[in-house]
PDB file of C-alpha atoms in Angstrom:
ATOM      1  CA  UNK A   9      17.206  60.534  37.483  1.00 91.00           C
ATOM      2  CA  UNK A  10      18.915  61.942  34.414  1.00 95.00           C
ATOM      3  CA  UNK A  11      19.882  65.577  34.318  1.00 96.00           C
ATOM      4  CA  UNK A  12      17.310  67.756  32.550  1.00 97.00           C
ATOM      5  CA  UNK A  13      19.662  68.474  29.672  1.00 97.00           C
ATOM      6  CA  UNK A  14      20.122  64.725  29.102  1.00 97.00           C
ATOM      7  CA  UNK A  15      16.428  64.017  28.550  1.00 98.00           C
ATOM      8  CA  UNK A  16      15.153  63.274  25.024  1.00 97.00           C
ATOM      9  CA  UNK A  17      14.310  66.499  23.199  1.00 97.00           C
ATOM     10  CA  UNK A  18      10.589  65.713  23.003  1.00 97.00           C
ATOM     11  CA  UNK A  19      10.458  65.571  26.806  1.00 98.00           C
ATOM     12  CA  UNK A  20      12.090  68.965  27.339  1.00 98.00           C
ATOM     13  CA  UNK A  21       8.990  71.088  27.679  1.00 98.00           C
ATOM     14  CA  UNK A  22       7.332  73.107  30.445  1.00 98.00           C
ATOM     15  CA  UNK A  23       4.631  70.482  30.904  1.00 98.00           C
ATOM     16  CA  UNK A  24       7.202  67.801  31.747  1.00 98.00           C
ATOM     17  CA  UNK A  25       9.450  70.159  33.732  1.00 98.00           C
ATOM     18  CA  UNK A  26       6.750  70.577  36.365  1.00 97.00           C
ATOM     19  CA  UNK A  27       6.835  66.859  37.147  1.00 98.00           C
ATOM     20  CA  UNK A  28      10.607  66.634  36.777  1.00 98.00           C
ATOM     21  CA  UNK A  29      11.046  69.251  39.494  1.00 98.00           C
ATOM     22  CA  UNK A  30       8.736  67.307  41.815  1.00 98.00           C
ATOM     23  CA  UNK A  31      10.652  64.052  41.371  1.00 98.00           C
ATOM     24  CA  UNK A  32      14.067  65.704  41.610  1.00 97.00           C
ATOM     25  CA  UNK A  33      13.228  66.582  45.222  1.00 97.00           C
ATOM     26  CA  UNK A  34      12.442  62.956  46.078  1.00 97.00           C
ATOM     27  CA  UNK A  35      15.722  61.223  45.289  1.00 95.00           C
ATOM     28  CA  UNK A  36      15.666  59.154  48.494  1.00 97.00           C
ATOM     29  CA  UNK A  37      12.225  57.759  47.696  1.00 97.00           C
ATOM     30  CA  UNK A  38      13.407  56.962  44.177  1.00 97.00           C
ATOM     31  CA  UNK A  39      16.374  55.017  45.583  1.00 97.00           C
ATOM     32  CA  UNK A  40      14.070  53.185  47.994  1.00 97.00           C
ATOM     33  CA  UNK A  41      11.785  52.355  45.091  1.00 98.00           C
ATOM     34  CA  UNK A  42      14.605  50.704  43.123  1.00 98.00           C
ATOM     35  CA  UNK A  43      15.956  48.884  46.189  1.00 98.00           C
ATOM     36  CA  UNK A  44      12.487  47.512  46.911  1.00 98.00           C
ATOM     37  CA  UNK A  45      12.105  46.363  43.303  1.00 98.00           C
ATOM     38  CA  UNK A  46      15.352  44.393  43.524  1.00 98.00           C
ATOM     39  CA  UNK A  47      14.752  42.826  46.942  1.00 98.00           C
ATOM     40  CA  UNK A  48      11.031  42.108  46.541  1.00 97.00           C
ATOM     41  CA  UNK A  49      11.504  41.093  42.923  1.00 97.00           C
ATOM     42  CA  UNK A  50      14.057  38.451  43.884  1.00 98.00           C
ATOM     43  CA  UNK A  51      11.726  37.144  46.573  1.00 98.00           C
ATOM     44  CA  UNK A  52       8.753  36.982  44.205  1.00 96.00           C
ATOM     45  CA  UNK A  53      10.832  35.149  41.601  1.00 97.00           C
ATOM     46  CA  UNK A  54      11.848  32.497  44.126  1.00 98.00           C
ATOM     47  CA  UNK A  55       8.264  31.985  45.338  1.00 97.00           C
ATOM     48  CA  UNK A  56       6.652  31.934  41.897  1.00 96.00           C
ATOM     49  CA  UNK A  57       9.289  29.939  39.987  1.00 97.00           C
ATOM     50  CA  UNK A  58       7.434  26.610  40.243  1.00 97.00           C
ATOM     51  CA  UNK A  59       3.930  28.081  39.571  1.00 96.00           C
ATOM     52  CA  UNK A  60       5.322  29.859  36.501  1.00 97.00           C
ATOM     53  CA  UNK A  61       6.835  26.592  35.290  1.00 97.00           C
ATOM     54  CA  UNK A  62       3.450  24.853  35.637  1.00 96.00           C
ATOM     55  CA  UNK A  63       1.705  27.697  33.794  1.00 96.00           C
ATOM     56  CA  UNK A  64       4.309  27.548  31.041  1.00 96.00           C
ATOM     57  CA  UNK A  65       3.677  23.838  30.483  1.00 95.00           C
ATOM     58  CA  UNK A  66      -0.096  24.436  30.372  1.00 94.00           C
ATOM     59  CA  UNK A  67       0.236  27.209  27.788  1.00 94.00           C
ATOM     60  CA  UNK A  68       2.628  25.190  25.629  1.00 91.00           C
ATOM     61  CA  UNK A  69       0.370  22.137  25.555  1.00 91.00           C
ATOM     62  CA  UNK A  70      -2.866  24.053  24.950  1.00 88.00           C
ATOM     63  CA  UNK A  71      -2.016  25.961  21.763  1.00 84.00           C
ATOM     64  CA  UNK A  72       0.774  26.567  19.284  1.00 84.00           C
ATOM     65  CA  UNK A  73       3.122  29.462  19.884  1.00 82.00           C
ATOM     66  CA  UNK A  74       5.674  30.460  22.481  1.00 87.00           C
ATOM     67  CA  UNK A  75       5.034  30.547  26.213  1.00 94.00           C
ATOM     68  CA  UNK A  76       5.758  34.264  26.476  1.00 93.00           C
ATOM     69  CA  UNK A  77       4.266  37.274  24.721  1.00 90.00           C
ATOM     70  CA  UNK A  78       7.185  39.641  23.967  1.00 91.00           C
ATOM     71  CA  UNK A  79       5.604  42.793  22.545  1.00 91.00           C
ATOM     72  CA  UNK A  80       7.649  45.981  22.256  1.00 96.00           C
ATOM     73  CA  UNK A  81       6.674  48.573  24.847  1.00 97.00           C
ATOM     74  CA  UNK A  82       7.980  51.964  25.980  1.00 98.00           C
ATOM     75  CA  UNK A  83       9.443  52.773  29.393  1.00 98.00           C
ATOM     76  CA  UNK A  84      11.710  55.377  31.048  1.00 98.00           C
ATOM     77  CA  UNK A  85      12.851  58.247  28.796  1.00 98.00           C
ATOM     78  CA  UNK A  86      11.188  56.580  25.818  1.00 97.00           C
ATOM     79  CA  UNK A  87      13.373  53.467  25.937  1.00 98.00           C
ATOM     80  CA  UNK A  88      11.874  50.541  24.039  1.00 97.00           C
ATOM     81  CA  UNK A  89      11.953  47.047  25.499  1.00 97.00           C
ATOM     82  CA  UNK A  90      10.228  43.724  24.936  1.00 97.00           C
ATOM     83  CA  UNK A  91       7.889  43.005  27.818  1.00 96.00           C
ATOM     84  CA  UNK A  92       7.560  39.540  29.378  1.00 96.00           C
ATOM     85  CA  UNK A  93       3.993  38.284  29.717  1.00 94.00           C
ATOM     86  CA  UNK A  94       2.510  34.814  29.574  1.00 95.00           C
ATOM     87  CA  UNK A  95       0.869  34.321  26.198  1.00 92.00           C
ATOM     88  CA  UNK A  96      -2.905  34.407  26.722  1.00 91.00           C
ATOM     89  CA  UNK A  97      -3.945  34.560  23.066  1.00 87.00           C
ATOM     90  CA  UNK A  98      -3.471  32.517  19.946  1.00 82.00           C
ATOM     91  CA  UNK A  99      -0.145  32.924  18.175  1.00 71.00           C
ATOM     92  CA  UNK A 100       0.287  36.209  16.237  1.00 69.00           C
ATOM     93  CA  UNK A 101      -2.818  37.703  17.865  1.00 64.00           C
ATOM     94  CA  UNK A 102      -1.472  41.247  17.446  1.00 64.00           C
ATOM     95  CA  UNK A 103      -1.486  40.727  13.674  1.00 62.00           C
ATOM     96  CA  UNK A 104      -5.161  39.778  13.524  1.00 62.00           C
ATOM     97  CA  UNK A 105      -6.708  42.420  15.755  1.00 61.00           C
ATOM     98  CA  UNK A 106      -6.282  45.547  17.852  1.00 62.00           C
ATOM     99  CA  UNK A 107      -3.400  46.115  20.266  1.00 60.00           C
ATOM    100  CA  UNK A 108      -6.110  46.613  22.905  1.00 63.00           C
ATOM    101  CA  UNK A 109      -8.014  43.575  24.161  1.00 62.00           C
ATOM    102  CA  UNK A 110     -11.774  43.611  24.741  1.00 55.00           C
ATOM    103  CA  UNK A 111     -13.952  41.346  26.858  1.00 55.00           C
ATOM    104  CA  UNK A 112     -14.736  38.031  25.194  1.00 62.00           C
ATOM    105  CA  UNK A 113     -11.968  38.539  22.627  1.00 73.00           C
ATOM    106  CA  UNK A 114     -11.988  35.437  20.412  1.00 77.00           C
ATOM    107  CA  UNK A 115      -8.179  35.467  20.343  1.00 84.00           C
ATOM    108  CA  UNK A 116      -7.953  34.608  24.067  1.00 88.00           C
ATOM    109  CA  UNK A 117      -7.279  30.965  24.913  1.00 89.00           C
ATOM    110  CA  UNK A 118      -9.105  29.159  27.790  1.00 89.00           C
ATOM    111  CA  UNK A 119      -5.971  29.195  29.950  1.00 91.00           C
ATOM    112  CA  UNK A 120      -5.371  32.783  28.904  1.00 90.00           C
ATOM    113  CA  UNK A 121      -8.812  33.820  30.171  1.00 89.00           C
ATOM    114  CA  UNK A 122      -8.001  32.380  33.606  1.00 91.00           C
ATOM    115  CA  UNK A 123      -4.590  34.030  33.718  1.00 93.00           C
ATOM    116  CA  UNK A 124      -6.043  37.407  32.726  1.00 88.00           C
ATOM    117  CA  UNK A 125      -8.818  37.211  35.312  1.00 85.00           C
ATOM    118  CA  UNK A 126      -6.322  36.923  38.156  1.00 86.00           C
ATOM    119  CA  UNK A 127      -3.554  38.912  36.401  1.00 87.00           C
ATOM    120  CA  UNK A 128      -1.290  35.874  36.492  1.00 93.00           C
ATOM    121  CA  UNK A 129      -0.259  36.597  32.910  1.00 93.00           C
ATOM    122  CA  UNK A 130       1.843  39.434  34.318  1.00 93.00           C
ATOM    123  CA  UNK A 131       3.967  37.247  36.602  1.00 96.00           C
ATOM    124  CA  UNK A 132       6.896  37.063  34.131  1.00 97.00           C
ATOM    125  CA  UNK A 133       7.175  40.851  34.272  1.00 97.00           C
ATOM    126  CA  UNK A 134       9.241  40.233  37.392  1.00 97.00           C
ATOM    127  CA  UNK A 135      12.133  39.724  34.956  1.00 97.00           C
ATOM    128  CA  UNK A 136      11.504  43.229  33.586  1.00 98.00           C
ATOM    129  CA  UNK A 137      11.433  44.638  37.121  1.00 98.00           C
ATOM    130  CA  UNK A 138      14.764  43.049  37.990  1.00 98.00           C
ATOM    131  CA  UNK A 139      16.333  44.322  34.757  1.00 97.00           C
ATOM    132  CA  UNK A 140      15.174  47.873  35.531  1.00 97.00           C
ATOM    133  CA  UNK A 141      12.893  48.226  32.521  1.00 98.00           C
ATOM    134  CA  UNK A 142       9.876  48.158  34.836  1.00 98.00           C
ATOM    135  CA  UNK A 143       8.944  48.696  38.473  1.00 98.00           C
ATOM    136  CA  UNK A 144       6.266  47.164  40.665  1.00 97.00           C
ATOM    137  CA  UNK A 145       4.352  50.461  40.567  1.00 98.00           C
ATOM    138  CA  UNK A 146       4.193  52.836  37.635  1.00 97.00           C
ATOM    139  CA  UNK A 147       2.332  53.758  34.471  1.00 97.00           C
ATOM    140  CA  UNK A 148       1.520  50.645  32.459  1.00 95.00           C
ATOM    141  CA  UNK A 149       3.909  50.409  29.468  1.00 96.00           C
ATOM    142  CA  UNK A 150       2.208  51.281  26.196  1.00 96.00           C
ATOM    143  CA  UNK A 151       3.071  50.261  22.649  1.00 95.00           C
ATOM    144  CA  UNK A 152       4.825  52.897  20.538  1.00 95.00           C
ATOM    145  CA  UNK A 153       1.778  53.847  18.486  1.00 94.00           C
ATOM    146  CA  UNK A 154      -0.075  54.931  21.622  1.00 95.00           C
ATOM    147  CA  UNK A 155       2.915  56.749  23.111  1.00 97.00           C
ATOM    148  CA  UNK A 156       3.047  58.819  19.915  1.00 96.00           C
ATOM    149  CA  UNK A 157      -0.457  60.022  20.818  1.00 95.00           C
ATOM    150  CA  UNK A 158       0.658  61.343  24.212  1.00 97.00           C
ATOM    151  CA  UNK A 159       0.121  65.013  24.956  1.00 97.00           C
ATOM    152  CA  UNK A 160       3.163  66.928  26.223  1.00 98.00           C
ATOM    153  CA  UNK A 161       1.974  66.508  29.796  1.00 98.00           C
ATOM    154  CA  UNK A 162       1.500  62.754  29.381  1.00 98.00           C
ATOM    155  CA  UNK A 163       5.178  62.451  28.428  1.00 98.00           C
ATOM    156  CA  UNK A 164       5.987  63.180  32.066  1.00 98.00           C
ATOM    157  CA  UNK A 165       5.028  59.571  32.861  1.00 98.00           C
ATOM    158  CA  UNK A 166       8.197  58.549  31.006  1.00 98.00           C
ATOM    159  CA  UNK A 167      10.286  60.078  33.783  1.00 98.00           C
ATOM    160  CA  UNK A 168       9.756  56.873  35.779  1.00 98.00           C
ATOM    161  CA  UNK A 169       9.925  53.178  34.826  1.00 98.00           C
ATOM    162  CA  UNK A 170       6.747  51.599  33.538  1.00 98.00           C
ATOM    163  CA  UNK A 171       4.943  49.553  36.183  1.00 97.00           C
ATOM    164  CA  UNK A 172       3.145  46.278  36.730  1.00 95.00           C
ATOM    165  CA  UNK A 173       0.373  48.068  38.587  1.00 95.00           C
ATOM    166  CA  UNK A 174      -0.808  51.609  39.335  1.00 95.00           C
ATOM    167  CA  UNK A 175      -3.788  53.564  40.588  1.00 95.00           C
ATOM    168  CA  UNK A 176      -4.980  53.727  36.985  1.00 94.00           C
ATOM    169  CA  UNK A 177      -4.706  49.929  36.658  1.00 91.00           C
ATOM    170  CA  UNK A 178      -6.865  49.498  39.742  1.00 91.00           C
ATOM    171  CA  UNK A 179      -9.510  51.961  38.581  1.00 89.00           C
ATOM    172  CA  UNK A 180      -9.529  50.473  35.074  1.00 85.00           C
ATOM    173  CA  UNK A 181      -9.124  46.797  35.963  1.00 76.00           C
ATOM    174  CA  UNK A 182     -12.243  46.115  33.869  1.00 70.00           C
ATOM    175  CA  UNK A 183     -10.914  48.049  30.889  1.00 75.00           C
ATOM    176  CA  UNK A 184     -11.640  45.174  28.476  1.00 70.00           C
ATOM    177  CA  UNK A 185     -15.328  45.286  29.397  1.00 70.00           C
ATOM    178  CA  UNK A 186     -15.403  49.066  28.931  1.00 70.00           C
ATOM    179  CA  UNK A 187     -14.044  48.727  25.389  1.00 76.00           C
ATOM    180  CA  UNK A 188     -16.228  45.754  24.518  1.00 73.00           C
ATOM    181  CA  UNK A 189     -19.004  47.821  22.942  1.00 69.00           C
ATOM    182  CA  UNK A 190     -16.712  50.149  20.996  1.00 72.00           C
ATOM    183  CA  UNK A 191     -16.949  50.103  17.206  1.00 73.00           C
ATOM    184  CA  UNK A 192     -13.394  51.423  16.873  1.00 83.00           C
ATOM    185  CA  UNK A 193     -11.434  50.129  19.863  1.00 83.00           C
ATOM    186  CA  UNK A 194      -8.207  52.013  19.096  1.00 86.00           C
ATOM    187  CA  UNK A 195     -10.029  55.321  18.626  1.00 88.00           C
ATOM    188  CA  UNK A 196     -12.010  54.982  21.856  1.00 87.00           C
ATOM    189  CA  UNK A 197      -8.901  53.947  23.785  1.00 90.00           C
ATOM    190  CA  UNK A 198      -6.805  56.887  22.583  1.00 91.00           C
ATOM    191  CA  UNK A 199      -9.515  59.536  22.836  1.00 90.00           C
ATOM    192  CA  UNK A 200     -11.371  58.448  25.983  1.00 89.00           C
ATOM    193  CA  UNK A 201      -9.742  55.706  28.054  1.00 90.00           C
ATOM    194  CA  UNK A 202      -6.082  56.758  27.829  1.00 93.00           C
ATOM    195  CA  UNK A 203      -6.668  60.387  28.867  1.00 94.00           C
ATOM    196  CA  UNK A 204      -8.658  59.269  31.914  1.00 93.00           C
ATOM    197  CA  UNK A 205      -6.000  56.754  32.946  1.00 95.00           C
ATOM    198  CA  UNK A 206      -3.341  59.388  32.532  1.00 97.00           C
ATOM    199  CA  UNK A 207      -5.080  61.632  35.065  1.00 96.00           C
ATOM    200  CA  UNK A 208      -4.360  58.973  37.698  1.00 96.00           C
ATOM    201  CA  UNK A 209      -0.819  58.404  36.435  1.00 97.00           C
ATOM    202  CA  UNK A 210       0.076  62.090  36.525  1.00 98.00           C
ATOM    203  CA  UNK A 211      -1.510  62.545  39.941  1.00 97.00           C
ATOM    204  CA  UNK A 212       0.640  59.650  41.196  1.00 97.00           C
ATOM    205  CA  UNK A 213       3.752  61.538  40.091  1.00 98.00           C
ATOM    206  CA  UNK A 214       2.601  64.712  41.834  1.00 97.00           C
ATOM    207  CA  UNK A 215       2.113  62.751  45.046  1.00 97.00           C
ATOM    208  CA  UNK A 216       4.999  60.360  44.518  1.00 97.00           C
ATOM    209  CA  UNK A 217       6.334  58.673  47.633  1.00 96.00           C
ATOM    210  CA  UNK A 218       7.717  55.237  48.511  1.00 96.00           C
ATOM    211  CA  UNK A 219       5.046  54.376  51.080  1.00 96.00           C
ATOM    212  CA  UNK A 220       2.292  55.584  48.783  1.00 97.00           C
ATOM    213  CA  UNK A 221       3.493  53.035  46.224  1.00 96.00           C
ATOM    214  CA  UNK A 222       3.432  50.280  48.832  1.00 96.00           C
ATOM    215  CA  UNK A 223      -0.191  51.260  49.459  1.00 97.00           C
ATOM    216  CA  UNK A 224      -0.938  50.967  45.746  1.00 96.00           C
ATOM    217  CA  UNK A 225       0.467  47.426  45.749  1.00 95.00           C
ATOM    218  CA  UNK A 226      -1.744  46.476  48.703  1.00 95.00           C
ATOM    219  CA  UNK A 227      -4.807  47.945  46.963  1.00 94.00           C
ATOM    220  CA  UNK A 228      -3.949  45.953  43.848  1.00 91.00           C
ATOM    221  CA  UNK A 229      -3.863  42.675  45.768  1.00 89.00           C
ATOM    222  CA  UNK A 230      -7.231  43.495  47.361  1.00 90.00           C
ATOM    223  CA  UNK A 231      -8.737  44.378  43.960  1.00 85.00           C
ATOM    224  CA  UNK A 232      -7.513  41.125  42.387  1.00 79.00           C
ATOM    225  CA  UNK A 233      -8.808  39.017  45.294  1.00 80.00           C
ATOM    226  CA  UNK A 234     -12.216  40.678  45.046  1.00 76.00           C
TER     227      UNK A 234
END
């Protein structure tokens, strides 16, 4: 972890300090977390290399556009990076609709719908895990416009790398369906969905521990299988 004085100015507040103090006492678990990301990430990449190649070919032949969706997201200490995800929508989808996807979104391709259902679109994020921009477990990386809506307490989630999965992701795995009936998707997401998800994210920091994160990964696999 960075020293407190080295954090971005907007993170230096009492609300964030509470969580910073909790994590600063768990340096061993933080080191275990990164070691696991590197070892498990390498293993996952080896196992999924061929399936990802097959998926890439399917995406490329089904619709125009690149294989990957490289949207800018925010991770540790407010660092911006371009996330790796399989493209599940038509090209330039973010320019013709909301940054949040709803159920039955007309921008989703047939292959994209299958990938989203089983979260296979997130497989390429293993590259982000290996680079250190993400972790297997952590707050899902948001786009900048949503991060700007964070309360001071929510900024504490930026103390750790963004994650592929989390307790919030499990509880809100049907988020698209929840937003489906909203007249203003962005407004509902920022005012209702995001605050509720953040309760889980902040609680995960309070109870942070290496083995607890392993448990979250197991719960994610069970949720996807179901």
